mmCIF file of C-alpha atoms and ligand atoms in Angstrom:
data_model
loop_
_atom_site.group_PDB
_atom_site.id
_atom_site.type_symbol
_atom_site.label_atom_id
_atom_site.label_comp_id
_atom_site.label_asym_id
_atom_site.label_seq_id
_atom_site.Cartn_x
_atom_site.Cartn_y
_atom_site.Cartn_z
ATOM 1 C CA MET A 1 26.252 -35.373 13.921
ATOM 2 C CA ILE A 2 28.673 -32.656 15.019
ATOM 3 C CA GLU A 3 32.343 -33.567 14.786
ATOM 4 C CA ILE A 4 35.108 -31.956 16.860
ATOM 5 C CA ARG A 5 38.541 -31.690 15.254
ATOM 6 C CA THR A 6 41.630 -29.529 15.424
ATOM 7 C CA ALA A 7 41.567 -26.388 13.306
ATOM 8 C CA THR A 8 43.867 -25.867 10.335
ATOM 9 C CA ILE A 9 44.918 -22.757 8.473
ATOM 10 C CA ALA A 10 42.352 -23.646 5.802
ATOM 11 C CA ASP A 11 39.663 -22.883 8.412
ATOM 12 C CA ALA A 12 40.861 -19.315 9.022
ATOM 13 C CA LYS A 13 38.223 -17.479 6.974
ATOM 14 C CA ALA A 14 35.319 -19.437 8.512
ATOM 15 C CA LEU A 15 36.738 -18.952 12.000
ATOM 16 C CA ALA A 16 37.138 -15.220 11.424
ATOM 17 C CA GLU A 17 33.467 -15.086 10.373
ATOM 18 C CA LEU A 18 32.489 -16.883 13.594
ATOM 19 C CA ARG A 19 34.619 -14.466 15.604
ATOM 20 C CA TRP A 20 32.693 -11.592 14.033
ATOM 21 C CA GLU A 21 29.405 -13.326 14.866
ATOM 22 C CA PHE A 22 30.504 -13.708 18.503
ATOM 23 C CA ARG A 23 32.242 -10.409 19.242
ATOM 24 C CA GLY A 24 30.549 -8.171 16.708
ATOM 25 C CA ALA A 25 27.250 -8.810 18.488
ATOM 26 C CA GLN A 26 28.593 -7.843 21.909
ATOM 27 C CA ARG A 27 29.239 -4.148 21.242
ATOM 28 C CA GLU A 28 29.174 -1.749 18.310
ATOM 29 C CA PRO A 29 32.097 -2.777 16.051
ATOM 30 C CA ALA A 30 34.639 -0.052 15.270
ATOM 31 C CA GLU A 31 35.520 -1.608 11.912
ATOM 32 C CA SER A 32 33.405 -3.023 9.100
ATOM 33 C CA HIS A 33 32.594 -6.713 8.779
ATOM 34 C CA ASP A 34 34.802 -7.139 5.711
ATOM 35 C CA THR A 35 37.783 -5.291 7.189
ATOM 36 C CA PHE A 36 37.559 -7.240 10.423
ATOM 37 C CA VAL A 37 37.136 -10.671 8.820
ATOM 38 C CA ARG A 38 40.062 -10.047 6.481
ATOM 39 C CA ARG A 39 42.305 -8.863 9.338
ATOM 40 C CA CYS A 40 41.234 -11.645 11.674
ATOM 41 C CA ALA A 41 41.654 -14.365 9.001
ATOM 42 C CA VAL A 42 45.206 -13.158 8.290
ATOM 43 C CA TRP A 43 45.965 -13.305 12.017
ATOM 44 C CA MET A 44 44.455 -16.789 12.361
ATOM 45 C CA ARG A 45 46.323 -18.106 9.325
ATOM 46 C CA HIS A 46 49.511 -16.809 10.884
ATOM 47 C CA GLU A 47 48.833 -18.213 14.369
ATOM 48 C CA LEU A 48 47.405 -21.635 13.496
ATOM 49 C CA PRO A 49 50.392 -23.586 12.136
ATOM 50 C CA ILE A 50 50.921 -26.803 14.047
ATOM 51 C CA ASP A 51 53.965 -25.662 16.028
ATOM 52 C CA GLY A 52 52.585 -22.181 16.812
ATOM 53 C CA ALA A 53 51.723 -20.954 20.304
ATOM 54 C CA TRP A 54 47.992 -20.992 19.512
ATOM 55 C CA LYS A 55 45.882 -24.076 18.849
ATOM 56 C CA ALA A 56 42.200 -24.267 18.061
ATOM 57 C CA TRP A 57 39.459 -26.859 17.843
ATOM 58 C CA VAL A 58 36.368 -26.586 15.709
ATOM 59 C CA ALA A 59 32.900 -28.107 15.751
ATOM 60 C CA VAL A 60 31.794 -29.162 12.260
ATOM 61 C CA ASP A 61 28.227 -29.960 11.257
ATOM 62 C CA HIS A 62 27.899 -31.426 7.741
ATOM 63 C CA HIS A 63 31.139 -29.715 6.588
ATOM 64 C CA VAL A 64 30.133 -26.341 8.099
ATOM 65 C CA ILE A 65 32.120 -24.946 11.034
ATOM 66 C CA VAL A 66 29.656 -24.046 13.783
ATOM 67 C CA GLY A 67 31.928 -23.528 16.778
ATOM 68 C CA GLN A 68 35.481 -22.942 17.924
ATOM 69 C CA VAL A 69 37.747 -22.701 20.957
ATOM 70 C CA TRP A 70 41.305 -21.390 21.105
ATOM 71 C CA LEU A 71 44.197 -22.129 23.452
ATOM 72 C CA GLN A 72 47.542 -20.381 23.762
ATOM 73 C CA THR A 73 50.378 -21.901 25.710
ATOM 74 C CA VAL A 74 52.713 -19.680 27.702
ATOM 75 C CA ALA A 75 56.113 -20.874 28.892
ATOM 76 C CA LYS A 76 56.866 -20.495 32.577
ATOM 77 C CA ILE A 77 60.383 -19.725 33.746
ATOM 78 C CA PRO A 78 62.020 -23.080 34.583
ATOM 79 C CA ASN A 79 61.692 -24.395 38.113
ATOM 80 C CA PRO A 80 64.097 -26.863 39.710
ATOM 81 C CA TYR A 81 61.333 -29.506 39.839
ATOM 82 C CA PRO A 82 60.041 -29.819 36.238
ATOM 83 C CA LEU A 83 58.697 -33.345 36.687
ATOM 84 C CA VAL A 84 56.476 -32.251 39.591
ATOM 85 C CA GLU A 85 55.266 -28.944 38.160
ATOM 86 C CA PRO A 86 54.837 -28.679 34.367
ATOM 87 C CA GLU A 87 56.452 -25.585 32.913
ATOM 88 C CA ARG A 88 53.678 -24.255 30.679
ATOM 89 C CA ILE A 89 50.333 -22.659 31.380
ATOM 90 C CA ALA A 90 47.472 -22.215 28.886
ATOM 91 C CA TYR A 91 45.090 -19.361 28.151
ATOM 92 C CA LEU A 92 41.729 -20.524 26.800
ATOM 93 C CA SER A 93 39.656 -18.110 24.731
ATOM 94 C CA ASN A 94 37.047 -17.656 22.021
ATOM 95 C CA LEU A 95 34.766 -20.547 22.996
ATOM 96 C CA PHE A 96 31.782 -19.946 20.756
ATOM 97 C CA VAL A 97 29.056 -22.124 19.213
ATOM 98 C CA ARG A 98 26.397 -20.900 16.772
ATOM 99 C CA VAL A 99 23.005 -20.756 18.452
ATOM 100 C CA ASP A 100 21.467 -23.563 16.403
ATOM 101 C CA ALA A 101 24.366 -25.927 17.211
ATOM 102 C CA ARG A 102 24.334 -25.380 20.978
ATOM 103 C CA GLY A 103 23.435 -28.015 23.534
ATOM 104 C CA GLY A 104 26.505 -30.114 24.339
ATOM 105 C CA THR A 105 28.772 -28.749 21.605
ATOM 106 C CA GLY A 106 30.428 -26.153 23.842
ATOM 107 C CA THR A 107 31.223 -28.895 26.364
ATOM 108 C CA ARG A 108 32.780 -31.065 23.668
ATOM 109 C CA LEU A 109 34.982 -28.212 22.417
ATOM 110 C CA LEU A 110 36.076 -27.337 25.950
ATOM 111 C CA GLU A 111 36.826 -30.991 26.710
ATOM 112 C CA ALA A 112 38.921 -31.337 23.540
ATOM 113 C CA ALA A 113 41.070 -28.381 24.603
ATOM 114 C CA LEU A 114 41.377 -29.641 28.192
ATOM 115 C CA ALA A 115 42.270 -33.168 27.013
ATOM 116 C CA TRP A 116 45.101 -31.651 24.980
ATOM 117 C CA CYS A 117 46.284 -29.775 28.109
ATOM 118 C CA ARG A 118 46.319 -32.991 30.134
ATOM 119 C CA GLU A 119 48.270 -34.832 27.431
ATOM 120 C CA ASN A 120 50.772 -32.001 26.987
ATOM 121 C CA ARG A 121 51.927 -31.234 30.527
ATOM 122 C CA ILE A 122 50.111 -27.959 31.041
ATOM 123 C CA ASP A 123 50.262 -26.824 34.649
ATOM 124 C CA ARG A 124 47.058 -24.777 34.702
ATOM 125 C CA VAL A 125 44.537 -23.127 32.403
ATOM 126 C CA VAL A 126 43.287 -19.554 32.788
ATOM 127 C CA LEU A 127 40.365 -17.817 31.109
ATOM 128 C CA TRP A 128 38.032 -14.862 31.486
ATOM 129 C CA PRO A 129 34.468 -16.222 31.404
ATOM 130 C CA SER A 130 31.310 -14.469 30.370
ATOM 131 C CA LYS A 131 28.832 -14.385 33.259
ATOM 132 C CA ARG A 132 26.552 -17.003 31.705
ATOM 133 C CA SER A 133 29.372 -19.460 30.964
ATOM 134 C CA VAL A 134 30.749 -19.665 34.509
ATOM 135 C CA THR A 135 28.715 -22.811 35.294
ATOM 136 C CA LEU A 136 30.266 -24.585 32.279
ATOM 137 C CA TYR A 137 33.800 -23.914 33.503
ATOM 138 C CA VAL A 138 33.005 -24.720 37.128
ATOM 139 C CA ALA A 139 31.554 -28.066 35.979
ATOM 140 C CA HIS A 140 34.949 -28.790 34.433
ATOM 141 C CA GLY A 141 36.901 -28.044 37.593
ATOM 142 C CA PHE A 142 37.745 -24.364 37.148
ATOM 143 C CA SER A 143 37.754 -22.309 40.331
ATOM 144 C CA GLN A 144 36.939 -18.661 40.795
ATOM 145 C CA GLY A 145 38.667 -16.188 43.048
ATOM 146 C CA GLY A 146 41.801 -18.333 43.147
ATOM 147 C CA GLU A 147 45.426 -17.308 42.978
ATOM 148 C CA VAL A 148 45.450 -15.229 39.785
ATOM 149 C CA MET A 149 45.751 -11.447 40.238
ATOM 150 C CA GLU A 150 44.544 -9.275 37.389
ATOM 151 C CA LEU A 151 45.198 -5.626 36.511
ATOM 152 C CA LYS A 152 43.067 -4.102 33.788
ATOM 153 C CA ILE A 153 45.284 -1.570 31.990
ATOM 154 C CA GLN A 154 42.644 -0.133 29.662
ATOM 155 C CA LYS A 155 39.486 1.019 31.442
HETATM 156 C C1 COA B 201 29.332 -20.926 25.828
HETATM 157 C C2 COA B 201 28.815 -21.780 24.680
HETATM 158 C C3 COA B 201 30.002 -22.101 23.764
HETATM 159 C C4 COA B 201 28.242 -23.068 25.236
HETATM 160 O O1 COA B 201 27.810 -23.862 24.148
HETATM 161 P P1 COA B 201 26.669 -24.984 24.360
HETATM 162 O O2 COA B 201 26.766 -25.951 23.245
HETATM 163 O O3 COA B 201 25.376 -24.331 24.611
HETATM 164 O O4 COA B 201 27.219 -25.633 25.725
HETATM 165 P P2 COA B 201 26.751 -26.898 26.528
HETATM 166 O O5 COA B 201 25.352 -27.277 26.212
HETATM 167 O O6 COA B 201 27.789 -27.934 26.336
HETATM 168 O O7 COA B 201 26.870 -26.348 28.007
HETATM 169 C C5 COA B 201 25.849 -25.584 28.585
HETATM 170 C C6 COA B 201 26.538 -24.519 29.401
HETATM 171 O O8 COA B 201 27.007 -23.486 28.535
HETATM 172 C C7 COA B 201 26.850 -22.217 29.182
HETATM 173 N N1 COA B 201 25.942 -21.421 28.374
HETATM 174 C C8 COA B 201 24.717 -21.741 27.924
HETATM 175 N N2 COA B 201 24.213 -20.726 27.196
HETATM 176 C C9 COA B 201 25.145 -19.758 27.190
HETATM 177 C C10 COA B 201 25.197 -18.449 26.600
HETATM 178 N N3 COA B 201 24.202 -17.934 25.877
HETATM 179 N N4 COA B 201 26.329 -17.720 26.778
HETATM 180 C C11 COA B 201 27.358 -18.202 27.491
HETATM 181 N N5 COA B 201 27.352 -19.427 28.077
HETATM 182 C C12 COA B 201 26.237 -20.192 27.927
HETATM 183 C C13 COA B 201 26.291 -22.509 30.570
HETATM 184 O O9 COA B 201 27.405 -22.648 31.444
HETATM 185 C C14 COA B 201 25.604 -23.841 30.376
HETATM 186 O O10 COA B 201 25.545 -24.590 31.549
HETATM 187 P P3 COA B 201 24.213 -24.494 32.484
HETATM 188 O O11 COA B 201 23.045 -24.599 31.558
HETATM 189 O O12 COA B 201 24.388 -25.642 33.403
HETATM 190 O O13 COA B 201 24.288 -23.171 33.158
HETATM 191 C C15 COA B 201 27.709 -21.053 23.861
HETATM 192 O O14 COA B 201 26.611 -20.816 24.694
HETATM 193 C C16 COA B 201 28.150 -19.742 23.274
HETATM 194 O O15 COA B 201 28.747 -19.725 22.212
HETATM 195 N N6 COA B 201 27.856 -18.626 23.970
HETATM 196 C C17 COA B 201 28.225 -17.306 23.480
HETATM 197 C C18 COA B 201 29.721 -17.098 23.601
HETATM 198 C C19 COA B 201 30.207 -17.153 25.027
HETATM 199 O O16 COA B 201 29.659 -16.551 25.919
HETATM 200 N N7 COA B 201 31.317 -17.900 25.208
HETATM 201 C C20 COA B 201 31.971 -18.032 26.483
HETATM 202 C C21 COA B 201 33.020 -17.017 26.520
HETATM 203 S S1 COA B 201 34.036 -17.203 27.938
#
């Protein structure tokens, strides 16, 4: 039975390993596994404290972390109607589940992050999907080609 729970700083090393598994497979890494995992774990340990801007949820199968999703909240400039329009947005990233734990786990991680957004007055959530994952986000109400404009600085 796979359990979904919030991540803690004690998870940082395992989450850095999963990040390597996800991103290291997408293109030729420019740093070694050990260098990356060390650097990424330090970053995650720094970003994960409870009152930090980033939050994460993990999928755990028999005490082994098999998936993760991350969410960063970004403050909007105050509007004169805060009760109507919440004043934070969220950026969702790093949704990844190990191949042998897939089949519903990604949905559960995504839903945990979205439930937190609904409970914490987030106005909207943005993300950059991989091509294959678009159907997952659309099934959860995300739209494409909406109001967000994007400029890629680094080609
Ligand atoms: C995306 C991912 C977390 C989904 O996990 P999962 O447990 O298989 O998800 P679920 O079974 O709950 O949902 C299935 C949906 O996931 C997406 N999905 C399935 N396989 C996928 C893959 N290899 N890559 C990306 N998305 C995938 C599809 O939207 C699928 O819906 P569909 O079959 O109706 O098209 C998992 O496939 C994964 O880690 N993929 C690689 C990383 C990735 O692409 N992450 C998204 C970055 S934006």
